[in-house]
Amino acid sequence: MTRAPERSRPAPPTPSPAQAVGRPLDRVDGPAKTAGLARYTADHHVPDLAHAALVHATVARGRITGLDTADAEAVGGVLAVLTHHNAPRMTPPAPVSALDLSTLAPGTTVDYLNTDRVHWNGQPVAVVVADSPDTARQAARLVRVTYEVEPAVTDFAAAQDDAVPLRGTLLVLGEERTGDAERALATAPVVVDHRYTTPAQSHHAMEPHATVAVWNGDRLTVHEGSQDVDWARRHLARRFGVPLAGVRVLSPHVGGGFGGKAPVWAGTVLTVLAARATGRAVRMVLSREDVIRTVGGRTPTVQRVALGAQRDGTLTALLHTGVSQVGRVGGTPEPVGSQSRHLYAAPHIWIRHSTTTLDVLPTAHMRAPGEAVGTFALESAVDELAVALGMDPVELRMRNEPDRDPLDGKRFSRRDLRAAYARGAERFGWAERTPSPRSMRDGHWLVGRGVATAFHLPVRLPADVTVRLRADGTVLVRCAFHEIGVGAATAQTQVAADALGVPVEAVTVEHGDTELPVGPQAGGSGQTASVATALLEACEELKRSVLALARRSPSSPLRGRRLSELRAGRGGLYRADAPDRGETYGVILTRAGRAEIEVRTAAGTRLGRTLQQARAAAGWFRDRRRWVRAVTGAHFCEVRVDEHTGEVRVSRWLGVFDVGRVVNPKTATSQLRGGIVMGIGAALSEETLVDPRTGRTVNPGLAEYHVPVQADLPRIEVDYLDEPDPTTPLGLLGVGEVGITGVAAAVANAVHHATGVRVRDLPVTLDRLL
Ligand code: MOS
C-alpha cells in the first residue's frame, strides 16, 4: 500500500541499507494490487451514490432541434435527464497565459451541454442520472434527438489538401530547416521519396475513464483516474466557477494512462455537472464506446519522407513533412518530424508540420505523440534507402550518426546509439541475417528481420515535495504525482531511501491527491525525473536541518561538521573520513526533543509555487538552448509471414535503449516492454475506423479495435546501457514513451525483408501483403 497509515509501517531494519537506486525492487503497490485492495475510481463507494450515463450525438455537425426525454424520464429509478435545456451553465476555461496547459489540453474549451451545437459525431448531448448504472444506461438509450444537419468535414484523406503549416511556438513544433533540402535532393545520386500514412488510434487503457463527484456547497471532491490531478482541479474550479481551494481531486491508483487521462473530458465534466444538478453524489464509468466517442485519441497522419544520399550512404538531404488533424473545437497536432531533427547528420534538413481541421472529436496525445508515428515514416525510409544502396541498414544508420545536433550544432547531453546498436546486433545475431528479401524461410513461413531507431525527448516539469523524517527513522514523502501503473511510487521510494541513507522499507510515498504538494503531470516521460529532482533537493534540505539540530549538542560527533563532509547511511549521518563517527536520525531528533522534522521544496504559498515554477521553466529553456536531451534505442525485430495467407507473426524482439540512469530495472523494463507491445499493435492491428461520410467511429470497442494480446507477442527482450545523463540529477532522463517509437518501422522493415513487399500504410494487415 502506498498510502498506508503511518502507524502500520513496519519498524525499519537496523542494518545499513544497500543502495536502492538501480535495484529491481518489487513495486510498493504490488501487494495491494494483487490482493485487490487498491481502490480505483470506480471502486469508490460514497453514501447516496447516483449513476450517470451519456447520450451521444449521431451527426457530425449541426444543431439539436428536438430532444424527447419523456421515455427516459419515465423509467423507474431515473433521477434526471440533463440536456442543454436544463443543464446548469458552466464556463469552459480560457487560457490564462501562453504557458497555461489549457492552450494544449484538448477538449478544454468544449461547451458540453450548454449549447444546441453539435461539434462531432459522438459528442455528449444528454446525461441520464439514475439510481443504478444499468438504469442510467437503459434510459440513455431512450432519449431521442433530432438534428438540423450542417455540412461537415469528416474525411481526413479529402481534407489533407487544406492543411495549414503550423507556426512553431515555445510549445509547438512548426517548421525547421537547415540548408536547402529540396535542392540537395534534386542533385543527390540516390534518392528515396515516399508517402507514409498512419491511422487514427484510440485510447484503450485497461481502466476506462471514470469519475465520482461529490459536492458539499461550493466544495467539490472528485475521484478520477487522472494523469494530471492538478490540471483536473484547476479546470473544474474554472469551469464550475468555484474557489480552487475547495476542489479536491483524488487519484491514488490509475489503471493505465497513455496521454488520454491528462486532459479533462466530457465524462469528468458531466459527472460533476450531474452531481451539481441533482444534489447527489454521482459516479460515471465510461463504457469502451463512451471512451472512444468522448476521449480524444491519436490523429491520423500522412507524411512525406525524402532522403538523398551519396553512393557510400552519406546522407545529403533529409526532408520530413506531415499533416495531422485537429478538431474544430480543439485538438493537439502530432509533430511527426520531431525525431527527424536530431537523428541523422544530414547537411540539408527540412521539417514541416501542418494541420487540417475536421468536425471530429479533439485529437489528443497518445504515447510519444510525434515520434511514435514519425519514426514509422523516417525509419521505414531509412530502410528503403539501405535497400536502394544495397547497404546493411544498421551500417547505414551508423554512417550517419551525428556528433552534434544536425540542425543547430547543439550538443547531445548524452547519446550512445552506436553502443545500443552494437549490443543489440550482437545479442540478436544480426550478422546471421541474409540481406535479400525472401531469402530466409522456415517451411511456409517467410522469415524477416528488421531494425529501427527509437527516439524521444523527455520533458521536465516543476514538482513540489515534502519530506518528513520521524524520530523512529521512518520517512514520509508527499507529492501529488500519479501512479498510472508503472512503479512511479516505487522509484521515488528508492530515490528517497538513498538520499537519506535509510532502507526502502522505512519510506512511505503518498501521491495522487491534490491535497498534497503539487506534482507534475504523468506525461512526456517526465514524471519520475521531475519528482526525483525535487525530492533530492528536499532531502538535502532535510539533512541540513538535521545536522543543524545535531550541531547544537556538545556531545554530537557531528559537531563542527559540514554536510559536505558527511554521508547519509545506516539511518543517519556519518563522517565520510571516519565512517564510524556519526549518529542516527533517531538519536539526533530524540535528543533535540523532536518527534519529526519536515521540509518542503516550495513555500506552501501561491507566490512560492509561482517562483518555483518560473525557476523550473527558466531552467528548462536554458537547458534546451544548451543541449538536446534525448533518449534513444535500437529495435531488432523478427517476423514470420505466412506465404499463403499473409498472416504476420512477430517472433522475436530485442530493444536496447540508452535512457540515462535506470532507477528500477524491473519497472523500467516493463515500461519499455509495454511501449513495444503498444507499437506492435500500431504496426499490425490498431486502427480507429471512421466513416468518412459521417465522421462516426465504427469500431468503438475492443472486439473490433485490436490491441495485441499475449498470444500475439513473442518474449520481448529489453536491454539498456544504464549510463547516467551527465546533465541531470541522478542522471535520470525518462523511459515512458521511447519504447513505442521505432517499433512500427522495425516491424514493417522486417516484413519487407521477409516478403519483399514494402507497406507504407499502417497497420500492416494481411490484405496489404497479398
Ligand atoms: Mo503521454 S502521450 O505524455 O501520457
CSV table of C-alpha atoms in Angstrom, one decimal, residues 240-632:
chain,number,residue,atom,x,y,z
A,240,PHE,CA,-17.8,25.5,-12.4
A,241,GLY,CA,-16.8,28.9,-11.1
A,242,VAL,CA,-15.9,27.8,-7.6
A,243,PRO,CA,-12.8,28.6,-5.5
A,244,LEU,CA,-9.8,26.4,-6.3
A,245,ALA,CA,-9.1,25.7,-2.7
A,246,GLY,CA,-12.4,23.9,-2.4
A,247,VAL,CA,-11.8,21.5,-5.2
A,248,ARG,CA,-10.0,18.2,-4.4
A,249,VAL,CA,-9.2,15.5,-6.9
A,250,LEU,CA,-8.0,12.1,-5.8
A,251,SER,CA,-6.4,9.6,-8.0
A,252,PRO,CA,-4.3,7.2,-5.9
A,253,HIS,CA,-4.4,4.4,-8.5
A,254,VAL,CA,-4.8,4.7,-12.2
A,255,GLY,CA,-5.3,1.7,-14.5
A,256,GLY,CA,-3.1,2.9,-17.3
A,257,GLY,CA,-2.7,6.2,-19.0
A,258,PHE,CA,-1.1,7.0,-22.3
A,259,GLY,CA,-2.0,10.6,-22.6
A,260,GLY,CA,-5.8,10.2,-22.6
A,261,LYS,CA,-6.1,10.8,-18.9
A,262,ALA,CA,-4.2,14.0,-18.9
A,263,PRO,CA,-6.9,16.3,-20.3
A,264,VAL,CA,-10.3,16.7,-18.8
A,265,TRP,CA,-13.0,15.2,-21.0
A,266,ALA,CA,-16.8,15.1,-21.1
A,267,GLY,CA,-17.2,12.2,-18.6
A,268,THR,CA,-15.5,14.1,-15.9
A,269,VAL,CA,-17.2,17.4,-16.6
A,270,LEU,CA,-20.7,15.9,-16.9
A,271,THR,CA,-20.3,13.7,-13.8
A,272,VAL,CA,-19.5,16.9,-11.8
A,273,LEU,CA,-22.4,18.6,-13.5
A,274,ALA,CA,-24.8,15.8,-12.8
A,275,ALA,CA,-23.8,15.9,-9.1
A,276,ARG,CA,-24.4,19.7,-9.1
A,277,ALA,CA,-27.7,19.4,-10.8
A,278,THR,CA,-29.2,16.5,-8.7
A,279,GLY,CA,-27.6,17.3,-5.3
A,280,ARG,CA,-26.4,13.7,-5.2
A,281,ALA,CA,-23.0,12.1,-5.3
A,282,VAL,CA,-22.7,10.8,-8.8
A,283,ARG,CA,-20.5,8.1,-10.4
A,284,MET,CA,-19.9,7.6,-14.1
A,285,VAL,CA,-17.9,4.8,-15.5
A,286,LEU,CA,-17.4,5.2,-19.2
A,287,SER,CA,-18.0,2.2,-21.4
A,288,ARG,CA,-15.4,1.4,-24.1
A,289,GLU,CA,-17.7,3.1,-26.6
A,290,ASP,CA,-18.1,6.2,-24.4
A,291,VAL,CA,-14.3,6.4,-24.2
A,292,ILE,CA,-13.9,6.2,-28.0
A,293,ARG,CA,-16.6,8.8,-28.6
A,294,THR,CA,-15.5,11.3,-26.0
A,295,VAL,CA,-11.8,10.9,-25.2
A,296,GLY,CA,-9.6,12.2,-28.0
A,297,GLY,CA,-7.1,9.8,-29.5
A,298,ARG,CA,-4.2,9.9,-31.9
A,299,THR,CA,-4.7,11.8,-35.2
A,300,PRO,CA,-4.3,10.0,-38.5
A,301,THR,CA,-1.2,11.3,-40.3
A,302,VAL,CA,0.1,11.5,-43.8
A,303,GLN,CA,3.8,12.0,-44.1
A,304,ARG,CA,6.4,12.5,-46.8
A,305,VAL,CA,10.0,11.5,-46.1
A,306,ALA,CA,12.6,12.1,-48.8
A,307,LEU,CA,16.2,11.1,-48.3
A,308,GLY,CA,19.1,11.9,-50.6
A,309,ALA,CA,22.5,10.2,-50.2
A,310,GLN,CA,25.9,9.7,-51.8
A,311,ARG,CA,26.5,6.1,-53.1
A,312,ASP,CA,28.5,5.4,-49.9
A,313,GLY,CA,25.5,6.0,-47.8
A,314,THR,CA,26.3,9.5,-46.6
A,315,LEU,CA,23.1,11.4,-46.3
A,316,THR,CA,22.9,14.8,-48.1
A,317,ALA,CA,19.3,15.7,-47.7
A,318,LEU,CA,16.5,14.8,-45.2
A,319,LEU,CA,13.0,16.1,-45.7
A,320,HIS,CA,10.1,15.1,-43.5
A,321,THR,CA,6.7,16.8,-43.7
A,322,GLY,CA,3.5,15.7,-42.2
A,323,VAL,CA,-0.2,16.5,-41.9
A,324,SER,CA,-2.2,15.7,-38.7
A,325,GLN,CA,-5.8,16.5,-37.9
A,326,VAL,CA,-7.3,18.6,-35.2
A,327,GLY,CA,-11.0,19.0,-34.3
A,328,ARG,CA,-12.8,22.3,-34.9
A,329,VAL,CA,-13.3,22.6,-31.1
A,330,GLY,CA,-9.7,21.6,-30.2
A,331,GLY,CA,-7.0,19.1,-30.6
A,332,THR,CA,-3.3,18.5,-30.4
A,333,PRO,CA,-1.3,18.2,-33.6
A,334,GLU,CA,1.2,15.4,-34.0
A,335,PRO,CA,4.7,16.7,-34.6
A,336,VAL,CA,5.8,13.8,-36.8
A,337,GLY,CA,9.2,15.3,-37.7
A,338,SER,CA,10.3,15.6,-34.1
A,339,GLN,CA,12.9,12.8,-34.3
A,340,SER,CA,14.0,13.8,-37.8
A,341,ARG,CA,15.6,17.0,-36.5
A,342,HIS,CA,18.0,15.1,-34.4
A,343,LEU,CA,18.7,11.6,-35.7
A,344,TYR,CA,20.9,11.9,-38.8
A,345,ALA,CA,23.8,14.0,-39.8
A,346,ALA,CA,22.4,15.5,-43.0
A,347,PRO,CA,23.6,18.9,-44.1
A,348,HIS,CA,20.3,19.8,-45.6
A,349,ILE,CA,17.2,19.2,-43.5
A,350,TRP,CA,13.6,20.4,-43.8
A,351,ILE,CA,10.9,19.6,-41.3
A,352,ARG,CA,7.4,20.9,-41.5
A,353,HIS,CA,4.2,20.1,-39.7
A,354,SER,CA,0.7,21.0,-40.9
A,355,THR,CA,-2.7,20.5,-39.6
A,356,THR,CA,-6.1,20.2,-41.1
A,357,THR,CA,-9.3,20.9,-39.2
A,358,LEU,CA,-12.2,18.4,-39.2
A,359,ASP,CA,-15.5,18.2,-37.5
A,360,VAL,CA,-14.3,15.5,-35.2
A,361,LEU,CA,-13.6,14.8,-31.5
A,362,PRO,CA,-10.5,16.8,-30.5
A,363,THR,CA,-7.4,14.7,-31.1
A,364,ALA,CA,-5.1,14.2,-28.2
A,365,HIS,CA,-1.7,13.0,-27.1
A,366,MET,CA,-1.1,9.3,-27.2
A,367,ARG,CA,2.3,7.8,-26.1
A,368,ALA,CA,5.2,9.6,-27.8
A,369,PRO,CA,3.0,12.0,-29.8
A,370,GLY,CA,5.1,12.8,-32.8
A,371,GLU,CA,7.8,10.2,-32.6
A,372,ALA,CA,5.5,7.2,-32.3
A,373,VAL,CA,4.2,7.7,-35.8
A,374,GLY,CA,7.0,9.9,-37.1
A,375,THR,CA,9.6,7.2,-36.6
A,376,PHE,CA,7.4,4.9,-38.7
A,377,ALA,CA,7.9,7.1,-41.7
A,378,LEU,CA,11.5,8.1,-41.1
A,379,GLU,CA,12.8,4.7,-40.1
A,380,SER,CA,11.0,3.0,-43.0
A,381,ALA,CA,12.5,5.5,-45.4
A,382,VAL,CA,16.0,4.8,-44.0
A,383,ASP,CA,15.4,1.1,-44.6
A,384,GLU,CA,14.3,1.8,-48.1
A,385,LEU,CA,17.4,3.8,-48.7
A,386,ALA,CA,19.5,0.9,-47.3
A,387,VAL,CA,17.8,-1.4,-49.8
A,388,ALA,CA,18.4,1.2,-52.6
A,389,LEU,CA,22.1,1.4,-51.7
A,390,GLY,CA,22.5,-2.3,-51.2
A,391,MET,CA,23.8,-1.5,-47.7
A,392,ASP,CA,23.1,-3.0,-44.3
A,393,PRO,CA,20.5,-0.9,-42.5
A,394,VAL,CA,22.5,-0.8,-39.3
A,395,GLU,CA,25.6,0.3,-41.1
A,396,LEU,CA,23.7,3.0,-42.9
A,397,ARG,CA,22.5,4.4,-39.7
A,398,MET,CA,25.9,4.3,-38.0
A,399,ARG,CA,27.5,6.0,-41.0
A,400,ASN,CA,25.1,9.0,-40.5
A,401,GLU,CA,25.2,9.1,-36.7
A,402,PRO,CA,25.8,12.8,-35.8
A,403,ASP,CA,28.2,14.0,-33.2
A,404,ARG,CA,26.2,17.2,-32.7
A,405,ASP,CA,22.6,18.1,-33.4
A,406,PRO,CA,22.3,18.3,-37.2
A,407,LEU,CA,20.0,21.3,-37.2
A,408,ASP,CA,21.9,23.7,-34.9
A,409,GLY,CA,25.0,22.1,-33.7
A,410,LYS,CA,23.9,21.8,-30.1
A,411,ARG,CA,25.5,19.0,-28.1
A,412,PHE,CA,23.6,15.9,-27.1
A,413,SER,CA,23.6,15.7,-23.3
A,414,ARG,CA,24.4,12.1,-23.9
A,415,ARG,CA,23.9,9.8,-26.8
A,416,ASP,CA,25.4,6.4,-27.5
A,417,LEU,CA,23.2,4.9,-30.2
A,418,ARG,CA,26.3,3.2,-31.6
A,419,ALA,CA,26.7,1.2,-28.4
A,420,ALA,CA,23.0,0.3,-28.4
A,421,TYR,CA,23.1,-1.0,-31.9
A,422,ALA,CA,26.4,-2.8,-31.3
A,423,ARG,CA,25.0,-4.6,-28.2
A,424,GLY,CA,21.7,-5.3,-30.0
A,425,ALA,CA,23.3,-6.7,-33.1
A,426,GLU,CA,25.4,-9.0,-31.0
A,427,ARG,CA,22.6,-10.2,-28.8
A,428,PHE,CA,20.1,-10.6,-31.6
A,429,GLY,CA,22.5,-12.3,-34.0
A,430,TRP,CA,22.0,-9.6,-36.7
A,431,ALA,CA,25.0,-10.9,-38.7
A,432,GLU,CA,23.2,-14.1,-39.5
A,433,ARG,CA,20.6,-12.2,-41.5
A,434,THR,CA,20.9,-12.7,-45.2
A,435,PRO,CA,20.3,-9.3,-46.9
A,436,SER,CA,18.0,-10.2,-49.8
A,437,PRO,CA,14.2,-10.1,-49.3
A,438,ARG,CA,12.6,-13.5,-49.2
A,439,SER,CA,15.9,-15.2,-48.5
A,440,MET,CA,15.1,-16.6,-45.1
A,441,ARG,CA,12.3,-19.1,-44.6
A,442,ASP,CA,11.0,-21.8,-42.3
A,443,GLY,CA,8.6,-24.0,-44.1
A,444,HIS,CA,5.8,-21.9,-45.4
A,445,TRP,CA,6.8,-19.0,-43.1
A,446,LEU,CA,8.8,-16.3,-44.7
A,447,VAL,CA,11.2,-15.0,-42.1
A,448,GLY,CA,12.3,-11.4,-42.0
A,449,ARG,CA,14.4,-9.3,-39.7
A,450,GLY,CA,14.3,-5.5,-39.4
A,451,VAL,CA,15.8,-2.7,-37.3
A,452,ALA,CA,14.7,0.8,-36.4
A,453,THR,CA,15.8,3.6,-34.2
A,454,ALA,CA,13.9,4.7,-31.1
A,455,PHE,CA,14.0,8.4,-30.1
A,456,HIS,CA,12.2,10.5,-27.6
A,457,LEU,CA,12.7,13.9,-25.8
A,458,PRO,CA,11.6,13.5,-22.2
A,459,VAL,CA,10.2,16.7,-20.6
A,460,ARG,CA,10.9,18.0,-17.2
A,461,LEU,CA,8.3,19.8,-15.1
A,462,PRO,CA,8.2,21.5,-11.7
A,463,ALA,CA,7.3,19.5,-8.7
A,464,ASP,CA,6.7,20.4,-5.1
A,465,VAL,CA,7.6,17.8,-2.5
A,466,THR,CA,7.5,17.5,1.3
A,467,VAL,CA,9.7,15.0,3.1
A,468,ARG,CA,9.1,14.2,6.8
A,469,LEU,CA,11.6,12.3,8.9
A,470,ARG,CA,10.4,10.9,12.2
A,471,ALA,CA,12.4,10.0,15.3
A,472,ASP,CA,11.7,6.3,14.6
A,473,GLY,CA,13.7,6.6,11.4
A,474,THR,CA,10.7,6.4,9.0
A,475,VAL,CA,10.3,8.8,6.2
A,476,LEU,CA,7.1,10.2,4.5
A,477,VAL,CA,7.4,11.7,1.1
A,478,ARG,CA,4.3,13.6,-0.2
A,479,CYS,CA,3.7,14.8,-3.7
A,480,ALA,CA,0.6,14.8,-6.0
A,481,PHE,CA,2.2,12.8,-8.8
A,482,HIS,CA,0.5,9.9,-10.4
A,483,GLU,CA,0.8,6.1,-10.2
A,484,ILE,CA,-0.6,5.1,-13.6
A,485,GLY,CA,0.7,1.5,-13.1
A,486,VAL,CA,4.4,2.0,-13.9
A,487,GLY,CA,6.0,1.9,-10.5
A,488,ALA,CA,6.3,5.6,-10.0
A,489,ALA,CA,5.9,5.5,-6.3
A,490,THR,CA,8.4,2.7,-6.1
A,491,ALA,CA,11.0,4.8,-7.9
A,492,GLN,CA,10.6,7.7,-5.5
A,493,THR,CA,10.8,5.3,-2.6
A,494,GLN,CA,14.2,4.2,-3.9
A,495,VAL,CA,15.4,7.8,-4.5
A,496,ALA,CA,14.4,8.9,-1.0
A,497,ALA,CA,16.0,5.9,0.6
A,498,ASP,CA,19.3,6.5,-1.0
A,499,ALA,CA,19.3,10.3,-0.5
A,500,LEU,CA,18.6,9.9,3.2
A,501,GLY,CA,20.5,6.6,3.7
A,502,VAL,CA,17.6,4.7,5.1
A,503,PRO,CA,16.1,1.3,4.0
A,504,VAL,CA,13.4,1.4,1.4
A,505,GLU,CA,11.1,-0.2,3.9
A,506,ALA,CA,11.3,2.9,6.0
A,507,VAL,CA,10.0,5.1,3.3
A,508,THR,CA,6.3,5.8,2.5
A,509,VAL,CA,5.3,7.8,-0.5
A,510,GLU,CA,1.9,9.5,-0.8
A,511,HIS,CA,0.7,10.6,-4.2
A,512,GLY,CA,-2.4,11.1,-6.4
A,513,ASP,CA,-4.3,13.7,-4.3
A,514,THR,CA,-4.5,17.5,-4.8
A,515,GLU,CA,-4.3,18.0,-1.0
A,516,LEU,CA,-0.6,17.0,-1.4
A,517,PRO,CA,2.1,19.4,-2.7
A,518,VAL,CA,1.5,19.9,-6.5
A,519,GLY,CA,3.3,17.3,-8.6
A,520,PRO,CA,3.9,17.1,-12.4
A,521,GLN,CA,1.6,15.5,-15.0
A,522,ALA,CA,2.3,11.9,-15.7
A,523,GLY,CA,3.3,12.7,-19.2
A,524,GLY,CA,6.1,13.4,-21.6
A,525,SER,CA,8.2,10.7,-19.9
A,526,GLY,CA,9.0,13.3,-17.3
A,527,GLN,CA,7.3,12.4,-14.1
A,528,THR,CA,9.9,10.3,-12.4
A,529,ALA,CA,12.9,12.6,-13.1
A,530,SER,CA,10.8,15.7,-12.3
A,531,VAL,CA,9.7,14.4,-8.9
A,532,ALA,CA,13.1,12.9,-8.1
A,533,THR,CA,14.8,16.3,-8.8
A,534,ALA,CA,12.5,18.0,-6.2
A,535,LEU,CA,12.8,15.1,-3.8
A,536,LEU,CA,16.6,15.1,-3.9
A,537,GLU,CA,16.5,18.9,-3.2
A,538,ALA,CA,14.2,18.3,-0.3
A,539,CYS,CA,16.3,15.5,1.1
A,540,GLU,CA,19.4,17.8,1.0
A,541,GLU,CA,17.5,20.4,2.9
A,542,LEU,CA,16.3,17.9,5.4
A,543,LYS,CA,19.8,16.6,6.1
A,544,ARG,CA,20.9,20.2,6.5
A,545,SER,CA,18.2,20.7,9.1
A,546,VAL,CA,19.0,17.5,10.9
A,547,LEU,CA,22.7,18.5,11.0
A,548,ALA,CA,21.8,21.9,12.4
A,549,LEU,CA,20.0,20.1,15.2
A,550,ALA,CA,22.9,17.8,15.8
A,551,ARG,CA,25.5,20.6,15.9
A,552,ARG,CA,23.7,22.2,18.8
A,553,SER,CA,24.6,19.3,21.0
A,554,PRO,CA,28.1,19.3,22.5
A,555,SER,CA,28.1,15.5,22.7
A,556,SER,CA,27.3,15.0,19.0
A,557,PRO,CA,30.1,13.5,16.9
A,558,LEU,CA,28.8,15.7,14.1
A,559,ARG,CA,29.5,18.9,15.9
A,560,GLY,CA,31.5,21.3,13.8
A,561,ARG,CA,31.0,19.3,10.7
A,562,ARG,CA,29.6,20.5,7.4
A,563,LEU,CA,27.1,18.5,5.4
A,564,SER,CA,29.6,18.1,2.5
A,565,GLU,CA,31.9,16.1,4.9
A,566,LEU,CA,29.1,13.7,5.8
A,567,ARG,CA,27.4,10.7,4.2
A,568,ALA,CA,23.9,9.6,4.7
A,569,GLY,CA,23.6,5.9,5.5
A,570,ARG,CA,22.6,3.4,8.2
A,571,GLY,CA,19.6,5.6,9.0
A,572,GLY,CA,21.7,8.7,9.9
A,573,LEU,CA,24.6,10.9,9.1
A,574,TYR,CA,28.2,9.7,9.3
A,575,ARG,CA,31.6,11.3,8.6
A,576,ALA,CA,33.0,10.4,5.2
A,577,ASP,CA,36.5,10.3,6.6
A,578,ALA,CA,35.6,8.3,9.7
A,579,PRO,CA,32.5,6.2,8.9
A,580,ASP,CA,32.0,5.0,12.4
A,581,ARG,CA,31.7,8.6,13.6
A,582,GLY,CA,28.2,9.8,13.3
A,583,GLU,CA,24.7,9.1,14.6
A,584,THR,CA,21.3,8.0,13.5
A,585,TYR,CA,18.4,10.4,12.7
A,586,GLY,CA,16.6,8.9,15.7
A,587,VAL,CA,19.3,9.8,18.1
A,588,ILE,CA,19.6,13.4,16.8
A,589,LEU,CA,15.8,14.0,16.8
A,590,THR,CA,15.2,12.4,20.1
A,591,ARG,CA,18.0,14.4,21.8
A,592,ALA,CA,16.6,17.5,20.3
A,593,GLY,CA,13.1,16.7,21.7
A,594,ARG,CA,11.7,16.5,18.2
A,595,ALA,CA,9.2,13.7,17.1
A,596,GLU,CA,9.8,14.6,13.5
A,597,ILE,CA,11.1,17.2,11.1
A,598,GLU,CA,9.7,18.2,7.7
A,599,VAL,CA,10.9,20.2,4.8
A,600,ARG,CA,9.2,21.4,1.6
A,601,THR,CA,10.7,22.3,-1.8
A,602,ALA,CA,8.5,25.3,-2.4
A,603,ALA,CA,6.9,27.5,0.1
A,604,GLY,CA,3.3,26.4,0.5
A,605,THR,CA,2.2,29.8,-0.7
A,606,ARG,CA,1.0,30.7,-4.1
A,607,LEU,CA,4.0,33.0,-4.5
A,608,GLY,CA,6.4,30.3,-3.5
A,609,ARG,CA,4.8,28.0,-6.0
A,610,THR,CA,4.8,30.6,-8.8
A,611,LEU,CA,8.5,31.3,-8.2
A,612,GLN,CA,9.3,27.6,-8.2
A,613,GLN,CA,7.5,27.2,-11.5
A,614,ALA,CA,9.3,30.2,-13.0
A,615,ARG,CA,12.6,28.8,-11.9
A,616,ALA,CA,11.9,25.4,-13.3
A,617,ALA,CA,10.6,26.8,-16.6
A,618,ALA,CA,13.7,29.0,-16.9
A,619,GLY,CA,15.9,26.1,-16.2
A,620,TRP,CA,14.2,24.0,-18.8
A,621,PHE,CA,14.5,26.6,-21.5
A,622,ARG,CA,18.1,27.3,-20.6
A,623,ASP,CA,18.9,23.6,-20.9
A,624,ARG,CA,17.1,23.4,-24.2
A,625,ARG,CA,19.3,26.1,-25.6
A,626,ARG,CA,22.4,24.3,-24.4
A,627,TRP,CA,21.8,20.7,-25.5
A,628,VAL,CA,19.5,18.1,-26.9
A,629,ARG,CA,18.4,15.9,-24.0
A,630,ALA,CA,17.1,12.8,-25.7
A,631,VAL,CA,16.7,9.1,-25.1
A,632,THR,CA,17.4,6.7,-27.9
